[in-house]
JSON list of C-alpha atoms in Angstrom, two decimals:
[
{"chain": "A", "resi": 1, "resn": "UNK", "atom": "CA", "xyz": [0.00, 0.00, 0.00]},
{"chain": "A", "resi": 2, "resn": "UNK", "atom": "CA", "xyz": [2.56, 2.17, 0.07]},
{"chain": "A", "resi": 3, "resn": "UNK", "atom": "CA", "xyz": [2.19, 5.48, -0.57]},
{"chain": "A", "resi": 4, "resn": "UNK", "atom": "CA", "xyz": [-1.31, 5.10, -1.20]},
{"chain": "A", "resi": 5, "resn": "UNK", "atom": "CA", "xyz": [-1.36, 4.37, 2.60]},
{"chain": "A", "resi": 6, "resn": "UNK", "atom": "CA", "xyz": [-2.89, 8.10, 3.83]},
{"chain": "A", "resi": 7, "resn": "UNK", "atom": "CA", "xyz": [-4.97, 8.07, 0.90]},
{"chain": "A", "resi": 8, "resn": "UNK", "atom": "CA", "xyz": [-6.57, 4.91, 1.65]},
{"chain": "A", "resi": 9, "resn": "UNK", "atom": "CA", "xyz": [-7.19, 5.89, 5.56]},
{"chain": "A", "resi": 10, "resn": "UNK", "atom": "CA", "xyz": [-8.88, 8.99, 3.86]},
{"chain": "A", "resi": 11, "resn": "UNK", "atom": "CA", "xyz": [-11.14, 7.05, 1.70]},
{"chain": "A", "resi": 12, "resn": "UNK", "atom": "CA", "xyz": [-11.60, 4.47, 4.68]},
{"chain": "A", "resi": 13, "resn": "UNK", "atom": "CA", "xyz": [-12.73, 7.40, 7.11]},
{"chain": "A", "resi": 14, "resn": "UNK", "atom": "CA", "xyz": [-15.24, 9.37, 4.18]},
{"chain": "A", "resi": 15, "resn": "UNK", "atom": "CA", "xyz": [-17.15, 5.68, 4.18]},
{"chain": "A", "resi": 16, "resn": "UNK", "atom": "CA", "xyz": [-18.25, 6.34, 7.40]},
{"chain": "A", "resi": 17, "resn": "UNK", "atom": "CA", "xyz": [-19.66, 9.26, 7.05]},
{"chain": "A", "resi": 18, "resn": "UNK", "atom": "CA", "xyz": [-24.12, 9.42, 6.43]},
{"chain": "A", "resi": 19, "resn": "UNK", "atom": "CA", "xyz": [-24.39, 5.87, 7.55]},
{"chain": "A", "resi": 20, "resn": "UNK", "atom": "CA", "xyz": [-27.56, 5.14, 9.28]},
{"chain": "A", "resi": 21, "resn": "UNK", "atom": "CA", "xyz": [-27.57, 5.31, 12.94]},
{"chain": "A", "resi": 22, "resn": "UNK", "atom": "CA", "xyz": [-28.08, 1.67, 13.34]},
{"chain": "A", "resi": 23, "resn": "UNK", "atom": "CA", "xyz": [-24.82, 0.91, 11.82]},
{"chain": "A", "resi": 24, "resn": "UNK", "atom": "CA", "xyz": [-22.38, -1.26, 13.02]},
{"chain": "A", "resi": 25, "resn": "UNK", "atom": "CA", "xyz": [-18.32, -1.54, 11.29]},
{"chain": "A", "resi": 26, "resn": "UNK", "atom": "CA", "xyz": [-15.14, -3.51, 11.74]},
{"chain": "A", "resi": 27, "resn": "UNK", "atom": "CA", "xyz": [-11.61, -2.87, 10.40]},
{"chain": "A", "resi": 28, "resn": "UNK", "atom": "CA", "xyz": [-9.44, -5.67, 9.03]},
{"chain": "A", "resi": 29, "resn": "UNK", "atom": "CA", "xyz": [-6.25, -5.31, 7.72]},
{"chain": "A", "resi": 30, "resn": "UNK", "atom": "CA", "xyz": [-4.65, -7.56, 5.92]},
{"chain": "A", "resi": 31, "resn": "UNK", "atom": "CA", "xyz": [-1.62, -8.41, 3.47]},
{"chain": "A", "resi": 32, "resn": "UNK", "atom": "CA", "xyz": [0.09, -12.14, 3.61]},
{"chain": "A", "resi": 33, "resn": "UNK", "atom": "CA", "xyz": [-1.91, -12.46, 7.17]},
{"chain": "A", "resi": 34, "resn": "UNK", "atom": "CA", "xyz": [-5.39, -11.24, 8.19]},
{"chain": "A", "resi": 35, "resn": "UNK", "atom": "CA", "xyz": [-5.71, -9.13, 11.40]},
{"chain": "A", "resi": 36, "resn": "UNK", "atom": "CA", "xyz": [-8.95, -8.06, 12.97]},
{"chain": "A", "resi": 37, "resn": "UNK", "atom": "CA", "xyz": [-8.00, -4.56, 14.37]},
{"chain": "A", "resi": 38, "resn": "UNK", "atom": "CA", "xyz": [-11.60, -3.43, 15.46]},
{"chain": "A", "resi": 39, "resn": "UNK", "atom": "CA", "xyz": [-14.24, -6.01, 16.04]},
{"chain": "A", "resi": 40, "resn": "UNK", "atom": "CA", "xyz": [-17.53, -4.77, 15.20]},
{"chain": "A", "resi": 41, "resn": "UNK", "atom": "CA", "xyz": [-19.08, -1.46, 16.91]},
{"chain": "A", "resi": 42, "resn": "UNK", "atom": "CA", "xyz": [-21.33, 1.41, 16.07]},
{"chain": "A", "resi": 43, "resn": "UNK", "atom": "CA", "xyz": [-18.95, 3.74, 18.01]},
{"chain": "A", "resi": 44, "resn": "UNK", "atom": "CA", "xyz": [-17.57, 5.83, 14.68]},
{"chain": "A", "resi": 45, "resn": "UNK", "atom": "CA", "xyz": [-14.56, 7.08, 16.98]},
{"chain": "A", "resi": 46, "resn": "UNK", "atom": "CA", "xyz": [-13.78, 3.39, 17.63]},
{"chain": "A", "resi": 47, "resn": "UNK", "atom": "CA", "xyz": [-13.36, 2.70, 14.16]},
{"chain": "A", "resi": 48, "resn": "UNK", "atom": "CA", "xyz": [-11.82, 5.67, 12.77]},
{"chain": "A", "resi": 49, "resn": "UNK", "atom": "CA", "xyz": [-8.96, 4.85, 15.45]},
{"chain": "A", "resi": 50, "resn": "UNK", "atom": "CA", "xyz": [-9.07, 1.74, 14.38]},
{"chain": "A", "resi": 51, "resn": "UNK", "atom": "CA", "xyz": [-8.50, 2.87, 10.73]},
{"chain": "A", "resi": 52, "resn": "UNK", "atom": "CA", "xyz": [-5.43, 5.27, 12.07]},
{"chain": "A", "resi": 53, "resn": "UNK", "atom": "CA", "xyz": [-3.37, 2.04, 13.64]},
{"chain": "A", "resi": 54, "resn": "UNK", "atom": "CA", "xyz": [-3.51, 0.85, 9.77]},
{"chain": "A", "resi": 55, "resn": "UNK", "atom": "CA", "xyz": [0.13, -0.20, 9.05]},
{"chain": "A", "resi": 56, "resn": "UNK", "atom": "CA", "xyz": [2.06, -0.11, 5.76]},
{"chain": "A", "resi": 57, "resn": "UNK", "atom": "CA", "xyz": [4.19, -3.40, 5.30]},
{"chain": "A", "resi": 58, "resn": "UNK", "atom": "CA", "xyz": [6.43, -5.03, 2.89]},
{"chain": "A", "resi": 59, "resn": "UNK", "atom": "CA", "xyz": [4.23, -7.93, 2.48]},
{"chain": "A", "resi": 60, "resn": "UNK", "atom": "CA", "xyz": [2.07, -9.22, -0.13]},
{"chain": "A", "resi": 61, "resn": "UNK", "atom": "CA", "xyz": [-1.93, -9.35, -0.26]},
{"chain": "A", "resi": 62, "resn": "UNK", "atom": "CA", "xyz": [-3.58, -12.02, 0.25]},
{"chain": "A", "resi": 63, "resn": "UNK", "atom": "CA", "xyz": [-7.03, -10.32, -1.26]},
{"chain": "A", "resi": 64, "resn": "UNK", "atom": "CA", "xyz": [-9.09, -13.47, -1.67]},
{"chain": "A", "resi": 65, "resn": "UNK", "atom": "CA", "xyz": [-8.30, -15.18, 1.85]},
{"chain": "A", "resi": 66, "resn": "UNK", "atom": "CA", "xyz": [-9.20, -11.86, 3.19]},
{"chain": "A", "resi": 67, "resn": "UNK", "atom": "CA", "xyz": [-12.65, -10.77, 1.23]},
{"chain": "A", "resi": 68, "resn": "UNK", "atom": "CA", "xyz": [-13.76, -14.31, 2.24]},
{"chain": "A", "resi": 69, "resn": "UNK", "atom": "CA", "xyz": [-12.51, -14.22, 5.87]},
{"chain": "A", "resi": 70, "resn": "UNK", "atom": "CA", "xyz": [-14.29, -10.85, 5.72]},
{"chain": "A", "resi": 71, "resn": "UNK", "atom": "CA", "xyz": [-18.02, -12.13, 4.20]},
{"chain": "A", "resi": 72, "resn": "UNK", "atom": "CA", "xyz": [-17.53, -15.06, 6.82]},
{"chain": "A", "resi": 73, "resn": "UNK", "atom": "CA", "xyz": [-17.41, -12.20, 9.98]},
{"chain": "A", "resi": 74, "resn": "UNK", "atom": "CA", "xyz": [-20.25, -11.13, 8.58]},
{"chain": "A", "resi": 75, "resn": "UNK", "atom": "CA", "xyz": [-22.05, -13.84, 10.60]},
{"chain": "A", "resi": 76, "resn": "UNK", "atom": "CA", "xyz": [-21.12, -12.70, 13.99]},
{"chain": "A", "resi": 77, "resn": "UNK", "atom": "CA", "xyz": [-22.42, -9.44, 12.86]},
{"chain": "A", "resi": 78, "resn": "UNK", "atom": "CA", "xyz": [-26.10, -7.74, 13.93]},
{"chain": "A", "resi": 79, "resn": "UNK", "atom": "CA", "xyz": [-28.85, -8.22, 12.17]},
{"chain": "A", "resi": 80, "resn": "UNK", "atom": "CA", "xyz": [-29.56, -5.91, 9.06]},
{"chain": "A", "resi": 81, "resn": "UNK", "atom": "CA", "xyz": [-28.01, -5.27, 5.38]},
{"chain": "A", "resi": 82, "resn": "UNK", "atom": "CA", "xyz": [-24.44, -6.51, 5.18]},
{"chain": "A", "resi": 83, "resn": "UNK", "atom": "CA", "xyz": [-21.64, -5.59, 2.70]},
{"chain": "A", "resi": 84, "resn": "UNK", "atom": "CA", "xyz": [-17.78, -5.66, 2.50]},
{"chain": "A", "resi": 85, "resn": "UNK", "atom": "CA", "xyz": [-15.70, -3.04, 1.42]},
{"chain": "A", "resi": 86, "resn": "UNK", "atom": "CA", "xyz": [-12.27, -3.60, 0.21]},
{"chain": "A", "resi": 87, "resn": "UNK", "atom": "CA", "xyz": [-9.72, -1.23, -0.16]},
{"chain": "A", "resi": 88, "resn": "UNK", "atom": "CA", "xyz": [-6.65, -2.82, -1.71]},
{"chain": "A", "resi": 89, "resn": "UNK", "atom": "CA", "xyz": [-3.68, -1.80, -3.55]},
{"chain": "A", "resi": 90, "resn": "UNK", "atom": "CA", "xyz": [-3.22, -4.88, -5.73]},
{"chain": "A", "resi": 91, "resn": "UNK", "atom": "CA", "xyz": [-4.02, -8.03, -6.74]},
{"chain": "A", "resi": 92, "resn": "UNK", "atom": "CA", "xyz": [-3.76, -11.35, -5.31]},
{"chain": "A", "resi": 93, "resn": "UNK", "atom": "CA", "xyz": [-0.30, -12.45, -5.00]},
{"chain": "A", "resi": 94, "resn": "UNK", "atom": "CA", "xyz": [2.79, -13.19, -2.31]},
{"chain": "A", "resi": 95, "resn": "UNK", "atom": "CA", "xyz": [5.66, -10.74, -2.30]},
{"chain": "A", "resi": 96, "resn": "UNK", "atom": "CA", "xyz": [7.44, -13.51, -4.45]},
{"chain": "A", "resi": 97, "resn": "UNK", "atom": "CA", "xyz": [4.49, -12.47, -7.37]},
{"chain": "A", "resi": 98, "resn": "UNK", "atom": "CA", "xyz": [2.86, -16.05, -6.88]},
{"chain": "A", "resi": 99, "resn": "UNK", "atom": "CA", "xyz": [-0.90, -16.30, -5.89]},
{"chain": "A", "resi": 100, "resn": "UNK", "atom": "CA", "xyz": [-0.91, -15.36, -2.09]},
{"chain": "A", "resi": 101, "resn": "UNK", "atom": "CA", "xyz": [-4.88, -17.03, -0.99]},
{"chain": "A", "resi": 102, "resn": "UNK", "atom": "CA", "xyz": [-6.06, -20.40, -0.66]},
{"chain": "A", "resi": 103, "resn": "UNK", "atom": "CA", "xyz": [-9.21, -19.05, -1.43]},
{"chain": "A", "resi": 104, "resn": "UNK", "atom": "CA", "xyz": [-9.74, -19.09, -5.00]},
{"chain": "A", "resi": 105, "resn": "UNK", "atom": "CA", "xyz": [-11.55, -15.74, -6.59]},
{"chain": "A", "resi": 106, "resn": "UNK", "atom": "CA", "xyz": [-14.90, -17.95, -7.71]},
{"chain": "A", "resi": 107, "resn": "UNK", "atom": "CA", "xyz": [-14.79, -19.33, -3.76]},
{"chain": "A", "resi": 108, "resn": "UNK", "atom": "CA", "xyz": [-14.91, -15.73, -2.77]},
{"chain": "A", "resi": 109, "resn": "UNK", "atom": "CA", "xyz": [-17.69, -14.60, -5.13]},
{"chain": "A", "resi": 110, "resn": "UNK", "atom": "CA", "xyz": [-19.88, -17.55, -4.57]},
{"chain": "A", "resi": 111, "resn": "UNK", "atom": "CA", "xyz": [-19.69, -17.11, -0.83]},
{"chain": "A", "resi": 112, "resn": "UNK", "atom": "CA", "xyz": [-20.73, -13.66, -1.53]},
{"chain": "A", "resi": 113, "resn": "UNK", "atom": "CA", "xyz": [-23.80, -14.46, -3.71]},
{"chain": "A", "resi": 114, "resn": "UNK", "atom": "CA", "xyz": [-24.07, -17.07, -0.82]},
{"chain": "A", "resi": 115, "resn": "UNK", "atom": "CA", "xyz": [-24.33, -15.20, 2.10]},
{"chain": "A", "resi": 116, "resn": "UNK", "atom": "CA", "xyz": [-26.16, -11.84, -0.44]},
{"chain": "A", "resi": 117, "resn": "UNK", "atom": "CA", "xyz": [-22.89, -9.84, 0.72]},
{"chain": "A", "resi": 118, "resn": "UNK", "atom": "CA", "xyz": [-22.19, -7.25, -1.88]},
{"chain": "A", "resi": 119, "resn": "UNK", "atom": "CA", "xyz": [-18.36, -6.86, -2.06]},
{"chain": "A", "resi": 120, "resn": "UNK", "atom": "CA", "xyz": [-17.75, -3.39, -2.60]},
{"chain": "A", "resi": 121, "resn": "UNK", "atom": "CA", "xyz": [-13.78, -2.93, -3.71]},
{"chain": "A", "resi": 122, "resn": "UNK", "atom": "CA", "xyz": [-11.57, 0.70, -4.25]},
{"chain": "A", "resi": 123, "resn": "UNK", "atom": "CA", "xyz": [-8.49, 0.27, -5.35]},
{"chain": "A", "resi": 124, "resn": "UNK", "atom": "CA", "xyz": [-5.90, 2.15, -4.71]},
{"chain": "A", "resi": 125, "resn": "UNK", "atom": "CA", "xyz": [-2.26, 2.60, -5.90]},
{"chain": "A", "resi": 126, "resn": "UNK", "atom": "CA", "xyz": [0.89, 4.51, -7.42]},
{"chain": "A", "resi": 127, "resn": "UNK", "atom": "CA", "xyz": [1.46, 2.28, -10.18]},
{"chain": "A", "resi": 128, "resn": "UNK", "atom": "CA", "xyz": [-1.54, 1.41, -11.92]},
{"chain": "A", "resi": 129, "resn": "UNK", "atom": "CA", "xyz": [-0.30, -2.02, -13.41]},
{"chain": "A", "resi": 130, "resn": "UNK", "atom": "CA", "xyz": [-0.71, -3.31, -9.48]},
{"chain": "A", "resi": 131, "resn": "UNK", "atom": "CA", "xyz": [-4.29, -3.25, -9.35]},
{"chain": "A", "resi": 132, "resn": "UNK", "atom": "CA", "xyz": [-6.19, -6.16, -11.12]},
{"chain": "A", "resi": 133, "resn": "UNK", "atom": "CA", "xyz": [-9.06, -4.02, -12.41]},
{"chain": "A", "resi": 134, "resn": "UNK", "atom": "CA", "xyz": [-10.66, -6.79, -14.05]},
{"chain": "A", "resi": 135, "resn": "UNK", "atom": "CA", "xyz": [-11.23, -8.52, -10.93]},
{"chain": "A", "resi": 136, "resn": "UNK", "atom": "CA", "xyz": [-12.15, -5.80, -8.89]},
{"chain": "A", "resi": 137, "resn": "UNK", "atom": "CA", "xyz": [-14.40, -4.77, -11.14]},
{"chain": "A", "resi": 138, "resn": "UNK", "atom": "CA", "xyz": [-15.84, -8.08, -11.25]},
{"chain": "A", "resi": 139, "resn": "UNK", "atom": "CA", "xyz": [-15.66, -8.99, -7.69]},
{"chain": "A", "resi": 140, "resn": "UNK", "atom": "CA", "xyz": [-17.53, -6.26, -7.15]},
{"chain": "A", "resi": 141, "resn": "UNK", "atom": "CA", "xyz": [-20.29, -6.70, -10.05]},
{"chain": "A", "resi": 142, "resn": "UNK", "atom": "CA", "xyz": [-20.61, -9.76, -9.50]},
{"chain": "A", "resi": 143, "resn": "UNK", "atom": "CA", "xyz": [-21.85, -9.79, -6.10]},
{"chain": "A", "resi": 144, "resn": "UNK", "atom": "CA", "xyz": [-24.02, -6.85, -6.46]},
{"chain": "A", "resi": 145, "resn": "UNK", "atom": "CA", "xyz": [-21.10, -4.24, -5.21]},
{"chain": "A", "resi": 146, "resn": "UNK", "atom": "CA", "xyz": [-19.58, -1.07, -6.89]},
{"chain": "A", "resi": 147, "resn": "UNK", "atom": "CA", "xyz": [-15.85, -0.59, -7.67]},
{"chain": "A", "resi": 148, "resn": "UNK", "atom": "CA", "xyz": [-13.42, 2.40, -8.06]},
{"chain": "A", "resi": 149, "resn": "UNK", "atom": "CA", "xyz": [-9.96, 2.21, -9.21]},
{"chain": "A", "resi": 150, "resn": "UNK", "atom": "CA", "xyz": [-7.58, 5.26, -8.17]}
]
């Protein structure tokens, strides 16, 4: 993530802004590991702390493993309308370039479509050629999310 890293804690903290009262949020972050850094809460200052501890590393993304680990917390969530947003700054792959999640990018989707989770995803990067736009985009469309690629 890079230096897309203050840029994506922007974007991170404008999502929260005219949700419904009755809204609840967590913050994951994740790269070659998934970390749950704010369980969820409906205390906004919670999670925009949450989003501050956010932490750039050298590692790779594992973008599938996470999404899924992601729709799966879902289920420990309230009641009420459900989505996932993503903010990445890649594409699924180990800091060697090989594919970084067990989880395969149909698993993720159906699991999605499953559960009706809408998987929302921004990505966000310095060097366009890092972002897999194609399966944002589709990750996204296909499970009844939007995407945005910046």
């Amino acid at each position: 993530m890079g230096g897309a890293a203050e840029d994506l804690k922007k974007a991170a903290k404008l999502a929260l802004t005219n949700t419904p009262d009755n809204s609840y949020f967590s913050v994951v972050q994740f790269d070659e590991s998934i970390k749950l850094i704010q369980d969820f809460t409906q205390n906004i200052s919670a999670v925009t702390f949450a989003i501050d501890q956010y932490k750039v590393s050298n590692k790779g993304t594992c973008l599938y493993d996470a999404t899924y680990s992601a729709i799966e917390g879902l289920q420990k969530a309230p009641p009420g309308r459900r989505a996932v947003i993503v903010f990445t700054d890649g594409k699924d792959e180990n800091v060697n370039g090989k594919i970084c999640s067990k989880h395969t990018f149909q698993q993720l989707v159906d699991l999605g479509l499953k559960d009706q989770v809408p998987v929302n995803t921004i990505g966000l990067s310095y060097k366009k050629g890092n972002i897999n736009e194609v399966e944002l985009n589709g990750m996204a469309s296909s499970t009844g999310g939007f995407s945005a690629i910046a």
